[in-house]
XYZ file of C-alpha atoms in Angstrom:
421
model
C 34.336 175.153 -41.080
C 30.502 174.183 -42.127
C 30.403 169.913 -42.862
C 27.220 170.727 -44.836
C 27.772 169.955 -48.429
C 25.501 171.122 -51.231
C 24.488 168.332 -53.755
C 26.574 167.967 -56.716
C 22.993 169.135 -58.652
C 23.628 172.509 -56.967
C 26.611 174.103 -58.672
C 25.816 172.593 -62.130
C 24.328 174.796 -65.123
C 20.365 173.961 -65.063
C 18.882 174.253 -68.510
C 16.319 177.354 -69.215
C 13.426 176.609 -71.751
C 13.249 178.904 -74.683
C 10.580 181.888 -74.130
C 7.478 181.802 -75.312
C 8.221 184.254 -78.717
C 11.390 182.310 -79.256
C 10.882 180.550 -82.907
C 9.856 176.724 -82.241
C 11.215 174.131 -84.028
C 8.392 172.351 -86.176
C 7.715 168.661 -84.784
C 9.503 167.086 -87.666
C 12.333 164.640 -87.369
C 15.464 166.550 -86.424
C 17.999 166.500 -89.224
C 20.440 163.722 -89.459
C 23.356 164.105 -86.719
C 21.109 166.640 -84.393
C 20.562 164.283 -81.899
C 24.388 163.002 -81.563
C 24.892 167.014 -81.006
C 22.705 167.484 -78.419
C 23.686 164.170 -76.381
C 27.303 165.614 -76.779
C 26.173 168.878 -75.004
C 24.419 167.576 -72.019
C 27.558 164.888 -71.258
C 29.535 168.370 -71.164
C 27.065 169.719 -68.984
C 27.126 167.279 -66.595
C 30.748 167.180 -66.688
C 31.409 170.507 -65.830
C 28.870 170.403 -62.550
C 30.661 167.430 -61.299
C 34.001 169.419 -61.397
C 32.883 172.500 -59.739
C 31.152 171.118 -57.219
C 33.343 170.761 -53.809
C 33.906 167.181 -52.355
C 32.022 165.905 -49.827
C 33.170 166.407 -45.687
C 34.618 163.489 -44.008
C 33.751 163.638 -40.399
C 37.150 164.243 -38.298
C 36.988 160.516 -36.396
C 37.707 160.752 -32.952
C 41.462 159.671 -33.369
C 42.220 162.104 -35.164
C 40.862 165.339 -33.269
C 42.982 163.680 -30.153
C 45.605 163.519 -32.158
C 45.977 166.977 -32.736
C 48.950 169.868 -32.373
C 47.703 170.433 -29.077
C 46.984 167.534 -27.337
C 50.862 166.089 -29.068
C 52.846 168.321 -28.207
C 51.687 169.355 -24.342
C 52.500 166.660 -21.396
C 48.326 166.410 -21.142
C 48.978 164.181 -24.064
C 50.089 161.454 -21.929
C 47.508 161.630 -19.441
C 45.475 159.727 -22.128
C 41.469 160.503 -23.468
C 40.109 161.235 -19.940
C 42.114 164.509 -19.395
C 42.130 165.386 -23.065
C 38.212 165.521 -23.162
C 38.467 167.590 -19.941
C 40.885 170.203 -22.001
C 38.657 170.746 -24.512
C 35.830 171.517 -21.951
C 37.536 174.103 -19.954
C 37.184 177.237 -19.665
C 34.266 177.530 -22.488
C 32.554 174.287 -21.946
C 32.807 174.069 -18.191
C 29.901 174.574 -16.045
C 29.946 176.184 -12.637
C 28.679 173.794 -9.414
C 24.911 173.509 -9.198
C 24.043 175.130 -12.998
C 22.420 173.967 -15.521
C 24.522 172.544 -18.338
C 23.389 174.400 -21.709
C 21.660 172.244 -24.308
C 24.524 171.255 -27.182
C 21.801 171.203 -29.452
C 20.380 174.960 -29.408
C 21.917 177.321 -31.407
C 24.160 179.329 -29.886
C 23.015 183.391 -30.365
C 26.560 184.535 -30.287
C 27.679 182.483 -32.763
C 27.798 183.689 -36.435
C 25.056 182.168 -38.994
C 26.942 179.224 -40.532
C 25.385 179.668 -44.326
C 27.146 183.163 -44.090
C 30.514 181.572 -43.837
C 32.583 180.667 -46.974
C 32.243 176.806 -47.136
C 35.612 177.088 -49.171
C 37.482 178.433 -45.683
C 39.821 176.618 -44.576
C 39.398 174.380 -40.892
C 42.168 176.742 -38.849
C 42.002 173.584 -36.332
C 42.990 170.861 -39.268
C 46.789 170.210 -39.357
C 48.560 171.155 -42.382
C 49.618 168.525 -44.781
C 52.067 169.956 -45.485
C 54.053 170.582 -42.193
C 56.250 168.536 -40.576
C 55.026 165.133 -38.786
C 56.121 166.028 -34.772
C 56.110 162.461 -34.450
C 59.010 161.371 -36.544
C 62.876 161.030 -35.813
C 63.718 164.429 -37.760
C 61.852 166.618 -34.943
C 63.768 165.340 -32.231
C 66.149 167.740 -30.226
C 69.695 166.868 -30.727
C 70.678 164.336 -27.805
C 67.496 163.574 -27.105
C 66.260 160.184 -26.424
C 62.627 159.072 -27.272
C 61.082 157.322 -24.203
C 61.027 153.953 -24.178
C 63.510 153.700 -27.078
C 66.891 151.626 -27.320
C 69.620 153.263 -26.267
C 72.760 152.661 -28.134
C 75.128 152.475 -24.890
C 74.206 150.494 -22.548
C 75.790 152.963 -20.317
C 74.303 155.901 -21.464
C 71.714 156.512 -18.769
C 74.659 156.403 -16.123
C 76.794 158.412 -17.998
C 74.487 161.165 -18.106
C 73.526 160.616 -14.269
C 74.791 163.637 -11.958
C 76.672 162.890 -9.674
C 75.638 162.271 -5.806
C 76.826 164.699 -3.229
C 77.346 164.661 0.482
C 78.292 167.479 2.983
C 78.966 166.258 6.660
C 81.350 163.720 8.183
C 82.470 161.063 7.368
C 85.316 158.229 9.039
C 87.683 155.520 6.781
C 89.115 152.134 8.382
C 91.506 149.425 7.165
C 88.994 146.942 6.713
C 85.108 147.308 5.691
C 83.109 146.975 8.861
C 80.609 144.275 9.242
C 76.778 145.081 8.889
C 76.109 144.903 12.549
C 78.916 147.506 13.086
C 77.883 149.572 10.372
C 74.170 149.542 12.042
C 75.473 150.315 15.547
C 77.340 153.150 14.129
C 74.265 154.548 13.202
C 74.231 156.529 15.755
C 76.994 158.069 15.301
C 77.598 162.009 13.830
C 79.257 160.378 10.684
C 76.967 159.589 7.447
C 79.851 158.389 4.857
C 82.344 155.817 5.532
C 85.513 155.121 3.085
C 85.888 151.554 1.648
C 89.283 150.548 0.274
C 87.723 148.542 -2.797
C 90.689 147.830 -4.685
C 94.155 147.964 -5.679
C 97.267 145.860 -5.049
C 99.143 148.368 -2.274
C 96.226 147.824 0.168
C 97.118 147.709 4.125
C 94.173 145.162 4.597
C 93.934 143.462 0.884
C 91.536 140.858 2.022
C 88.286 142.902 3.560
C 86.020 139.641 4.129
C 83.009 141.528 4.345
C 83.498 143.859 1.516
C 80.467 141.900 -0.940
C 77.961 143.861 -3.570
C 75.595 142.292 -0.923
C 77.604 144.707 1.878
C 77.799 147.508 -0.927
C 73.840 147.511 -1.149
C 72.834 146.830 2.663
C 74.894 149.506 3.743
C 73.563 152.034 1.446
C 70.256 150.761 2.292
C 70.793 151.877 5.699
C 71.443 155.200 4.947
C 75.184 155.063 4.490
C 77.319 157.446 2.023
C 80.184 155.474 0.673
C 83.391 156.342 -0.608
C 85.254 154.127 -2.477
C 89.014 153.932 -2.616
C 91.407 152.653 -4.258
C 95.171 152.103 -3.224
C 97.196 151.174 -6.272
C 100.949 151.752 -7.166
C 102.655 154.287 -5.684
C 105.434 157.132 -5.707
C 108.741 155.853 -6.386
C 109.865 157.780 -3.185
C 106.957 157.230 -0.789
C 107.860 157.770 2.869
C 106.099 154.446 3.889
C 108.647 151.701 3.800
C 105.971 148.862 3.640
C 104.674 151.133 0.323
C 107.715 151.011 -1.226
C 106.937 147.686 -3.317
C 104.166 149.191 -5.055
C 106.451 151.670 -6.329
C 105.159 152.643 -9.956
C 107.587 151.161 -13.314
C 108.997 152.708 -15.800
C 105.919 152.868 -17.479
C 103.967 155.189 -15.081
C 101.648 156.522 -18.398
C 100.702 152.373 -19.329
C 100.819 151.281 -15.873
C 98.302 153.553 -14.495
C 95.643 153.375 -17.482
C 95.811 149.581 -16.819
C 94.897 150.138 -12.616
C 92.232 153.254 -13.744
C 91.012 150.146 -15.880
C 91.513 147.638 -13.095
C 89.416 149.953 -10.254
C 86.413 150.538 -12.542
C 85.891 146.923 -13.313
C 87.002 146.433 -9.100
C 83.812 149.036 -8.259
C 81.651 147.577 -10.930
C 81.681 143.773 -9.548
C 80.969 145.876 -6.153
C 77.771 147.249 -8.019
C 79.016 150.784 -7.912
C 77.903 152.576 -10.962
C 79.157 155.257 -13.388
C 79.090 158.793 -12.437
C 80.558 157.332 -9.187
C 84.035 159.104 -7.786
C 86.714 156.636 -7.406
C 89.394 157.878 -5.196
C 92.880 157.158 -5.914
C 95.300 157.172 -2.894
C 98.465 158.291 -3.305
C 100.544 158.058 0.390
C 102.966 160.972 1.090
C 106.297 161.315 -0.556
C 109.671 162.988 -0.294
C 109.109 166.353 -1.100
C 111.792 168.536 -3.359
C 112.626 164.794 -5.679
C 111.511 166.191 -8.852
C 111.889 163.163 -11.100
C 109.276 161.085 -8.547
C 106.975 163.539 -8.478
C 106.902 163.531 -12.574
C 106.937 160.060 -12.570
C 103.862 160.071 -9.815
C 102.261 163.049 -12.179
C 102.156 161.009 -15.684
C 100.799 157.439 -13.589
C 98.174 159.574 -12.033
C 97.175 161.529 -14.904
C 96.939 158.197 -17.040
C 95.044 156.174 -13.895
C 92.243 159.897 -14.598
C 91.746 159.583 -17.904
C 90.807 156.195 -18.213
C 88.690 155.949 -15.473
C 86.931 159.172 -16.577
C 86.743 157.865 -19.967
C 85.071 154.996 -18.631
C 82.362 157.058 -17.049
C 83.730 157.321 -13.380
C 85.043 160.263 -11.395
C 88.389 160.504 -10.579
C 89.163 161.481 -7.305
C 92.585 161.880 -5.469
C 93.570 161.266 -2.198
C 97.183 162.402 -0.497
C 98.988 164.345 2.095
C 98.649 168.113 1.894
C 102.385 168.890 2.065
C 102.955 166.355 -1.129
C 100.515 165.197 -3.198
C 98.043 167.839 -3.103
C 100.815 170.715 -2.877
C 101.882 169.051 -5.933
C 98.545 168.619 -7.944
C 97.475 172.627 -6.972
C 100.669 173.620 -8.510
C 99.438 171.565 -11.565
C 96.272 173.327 -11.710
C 97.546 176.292 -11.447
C 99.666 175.857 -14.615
C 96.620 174.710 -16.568
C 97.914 170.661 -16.948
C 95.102 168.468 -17.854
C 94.032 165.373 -16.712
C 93.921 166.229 -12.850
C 91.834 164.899 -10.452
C 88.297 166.172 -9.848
C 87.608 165.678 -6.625
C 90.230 166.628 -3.501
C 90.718 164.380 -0.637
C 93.733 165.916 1.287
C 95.076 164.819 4.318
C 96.580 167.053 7.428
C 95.904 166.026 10.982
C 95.334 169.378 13.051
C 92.227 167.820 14.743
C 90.216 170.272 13.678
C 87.973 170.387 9.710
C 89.358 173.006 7.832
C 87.562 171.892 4.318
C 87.690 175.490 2.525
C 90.987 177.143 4.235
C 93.481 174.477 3.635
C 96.858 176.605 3.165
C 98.376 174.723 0.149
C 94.639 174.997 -1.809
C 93.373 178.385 -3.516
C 90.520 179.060 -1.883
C 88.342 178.806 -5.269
C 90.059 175.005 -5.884
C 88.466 172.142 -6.179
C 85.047 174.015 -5.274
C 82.408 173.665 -4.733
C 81.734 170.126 -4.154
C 84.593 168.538 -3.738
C 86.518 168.431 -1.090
C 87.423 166.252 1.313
C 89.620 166.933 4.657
C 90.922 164.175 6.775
C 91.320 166.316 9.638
C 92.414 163.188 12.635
C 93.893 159.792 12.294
C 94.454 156.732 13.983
C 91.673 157.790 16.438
C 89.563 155.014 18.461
C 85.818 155.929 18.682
C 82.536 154.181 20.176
C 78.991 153.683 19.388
C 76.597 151.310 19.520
C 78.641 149.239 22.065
C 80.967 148.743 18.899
C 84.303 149.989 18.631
C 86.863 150.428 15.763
C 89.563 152.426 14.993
C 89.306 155.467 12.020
C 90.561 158.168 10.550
C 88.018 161.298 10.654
C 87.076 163.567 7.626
C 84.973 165.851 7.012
C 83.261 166.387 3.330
C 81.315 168.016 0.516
C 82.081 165.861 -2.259
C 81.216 163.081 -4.393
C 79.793 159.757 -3.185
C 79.104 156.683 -5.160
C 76.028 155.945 -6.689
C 74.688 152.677 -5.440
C 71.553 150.610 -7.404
C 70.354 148.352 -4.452
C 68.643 145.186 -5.408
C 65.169 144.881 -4.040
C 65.971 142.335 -1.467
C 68.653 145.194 -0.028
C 65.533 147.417 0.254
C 66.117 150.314 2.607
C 64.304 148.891 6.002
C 66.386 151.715 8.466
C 65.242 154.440 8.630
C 68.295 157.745 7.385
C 69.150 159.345 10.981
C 68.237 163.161 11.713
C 71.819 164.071 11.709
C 71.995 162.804 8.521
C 69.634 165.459 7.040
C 70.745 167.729 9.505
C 74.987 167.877 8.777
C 76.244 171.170 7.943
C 79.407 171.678 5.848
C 81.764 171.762 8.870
């Protein structure tokens, strides 16, 4: 589009003098009212110019031309004037190493003679008025979030988190490890460790060094944790010193209350959402229906809330009980089941994706989690301690570490390097 704009004068009626044989008034006073007429004509001239005559171009300010479709709505937009000059140089206006840049003010030859173009045309580069700003709130896509804008749950940006996976081996033991141990044991073949965070039916309920300071340093050093929690359990459990935990008569309100009670355990650990949290449920007396309903509605309760308060829940039992039990659960479609699989059967050997009592396309992929050996004594570091072995592709909790936890160990090779077994 031209910015030249003809003078007002231009498109305005210019008044022709009479021809020479045209009849001449004689140079007598016009007659009364003539010259009220004629004043009356030229204001209606001059009128009638001023309307036809287009308005004058306003320069595009340099705002405005960055502002444009383009530059908005591509990510160069945010790499601020710099690269958005450098756009609108390339390919036409760029000039190849060791030429000579063309003078901007010659004419350009190729370029078609601007007095032939309609100055009436339309700018195809000025945005239309009359489309929609791609600024406001009305353009944005459905669930998304504006940068830098409030979010209206605090826990939004965790919820939406995916979750963190690990596939390799990893040991459990009673009691949280101290920091020294846990650095000794670097250099051993296991890269996740199980913590027993919470939950009154604990074997070692007070775990000293079990801190948010532990929770971060460990993960610092290149540690997977998994966090679990030993609640109530089965009316029938095999394990006499389980048997006071054994759930109420309440099992639905009693376990939404401890799915309540291990979020808010993991949270004061600084464990965040999208984190599993591992329920363990110790093996029961198989073929006593009534306990394993009762066990069914206190663990279904204990998943929904902690899923509904942005965790995962995972489950932890023996293979011949509580598993055997959940599988035949998901086979009949029942909601509410654990998402993550942490079955136990000693055999001394990882069988992760052929357990017997699991359909081979259960709990895949992802999450699973075999203890394979128990009660085994191992060594590294000069440190000793006494564990149960597992091996994993699962879930692992998702760990913000302040900045004075800061990573300062390096993650082992065999970190990187661990296969699913």
């Amino acid at each position: 589009m031209s910015t030249r704009t003809p003078p007002a004068s231009e498109g305005a009626p210019a008044l022709v003098p009479a021809p020479p044989s045209a009849p001449t008034r004689p140079r007598s006073a016009p007659p009364p009212g003539a010259r009220a007429v004629v004043a009356a004509v030229l204001v209606a001239l001059a009128g009638t110019a001023l309307l036809n005559a287009p308005p004058p171009a306003t320069a595009r300010t340099a705002p405005e031309s960055a502002a444009g479709p383009e530059s908005a709505a591509g990510p160069e937009s945010a790499a601020g004037p710099e690269s958005a000059t450098t756009r609108s140089l390339t390919p036409s206006g760029s000039t190849a190493p060791g030429s000579t840049a063309p003078d901007p003010t010659a004419p350009d030859p190729t370029a078609p003679d601007p007095t032939a173009a309609d100055p009436t045309a339309a700018d195809p580069t000025a945005a239309d008025p009359t489309a929609p700003d791609s600024t406001s709130a009305d353009s944005t896509t459905p669930g998304s979030t504006t940068p830098g804008s409030a979010t209206p749950d605090s826990a939004t940006p965790d919820l939406l988190a995916a979750p963190v996976h690990f596939a390799g081996k990893a040991f459990d033991t009673c009691e949280a490890p101290s920091l020294t141990v846990m650095k000794a044991w670097l250099a051993s073949p296991y890269g996740a460790v199980g913590i027993y965070f919470g939950g009154r039916g604990r074997g070692c309920p007070v775990q000293k060094e079990l801190t948010p300071s532990w929770v971060a340093s460990a993960h610092a050093m290149g540690w997977r944790l998994l966090p679990l929690f030993v609640g109530s359990q089965a009316p029938c459990v095999d394990s006499l010193a389980k048997r006071k935990y054994a759930i109420g008569s309440t099992p639905v309100t009693q376990g939404t209350k401890e799915g309540g009670d291990a979020v808010r355990a993991a949270k004061a650990l600084g464990i965040g959402t999208s984190s599993p949290l591992y329920l363990d449920i110790e093996a029961y007396q198989r073929g006593d229906t009534n306990c394993a309903a009762t066990t069914l509605s206190f663990v279904r309760a204990w998943n929904r809330e902690v899923r509904r308060l942005g965790y995962l829940p995972g489950f932890y039992s023996s293979a011949d009980t509580g598993v055997r039990d959940m599988e035949t659960q998901r086979r009949a479609g029942t909601k509410d089941l654990p998402e993550v699989m942490w079955f136990a059967r000693w055999r001394g050997q990882p069988a992760l994706l052929t357990e017997s009592v699991l359909q081979p396309q259960a709990w895949t992929p992802h999450a699973r989690i075999h203890q394979y050996s128990g009660n085994v004594t191992e060594t590294y570091g000069g440190r000793t301690l006494a564990i149960d072995r597992n091996a994993m592709d699962a879930p692992v909790a998702r760990v913000t570490a302040p900045a004075r936890f800061a990573a300062r160990v390096p993650v082992p090779l065999s970190f990187v390097a661990s296969q699913r077994p």
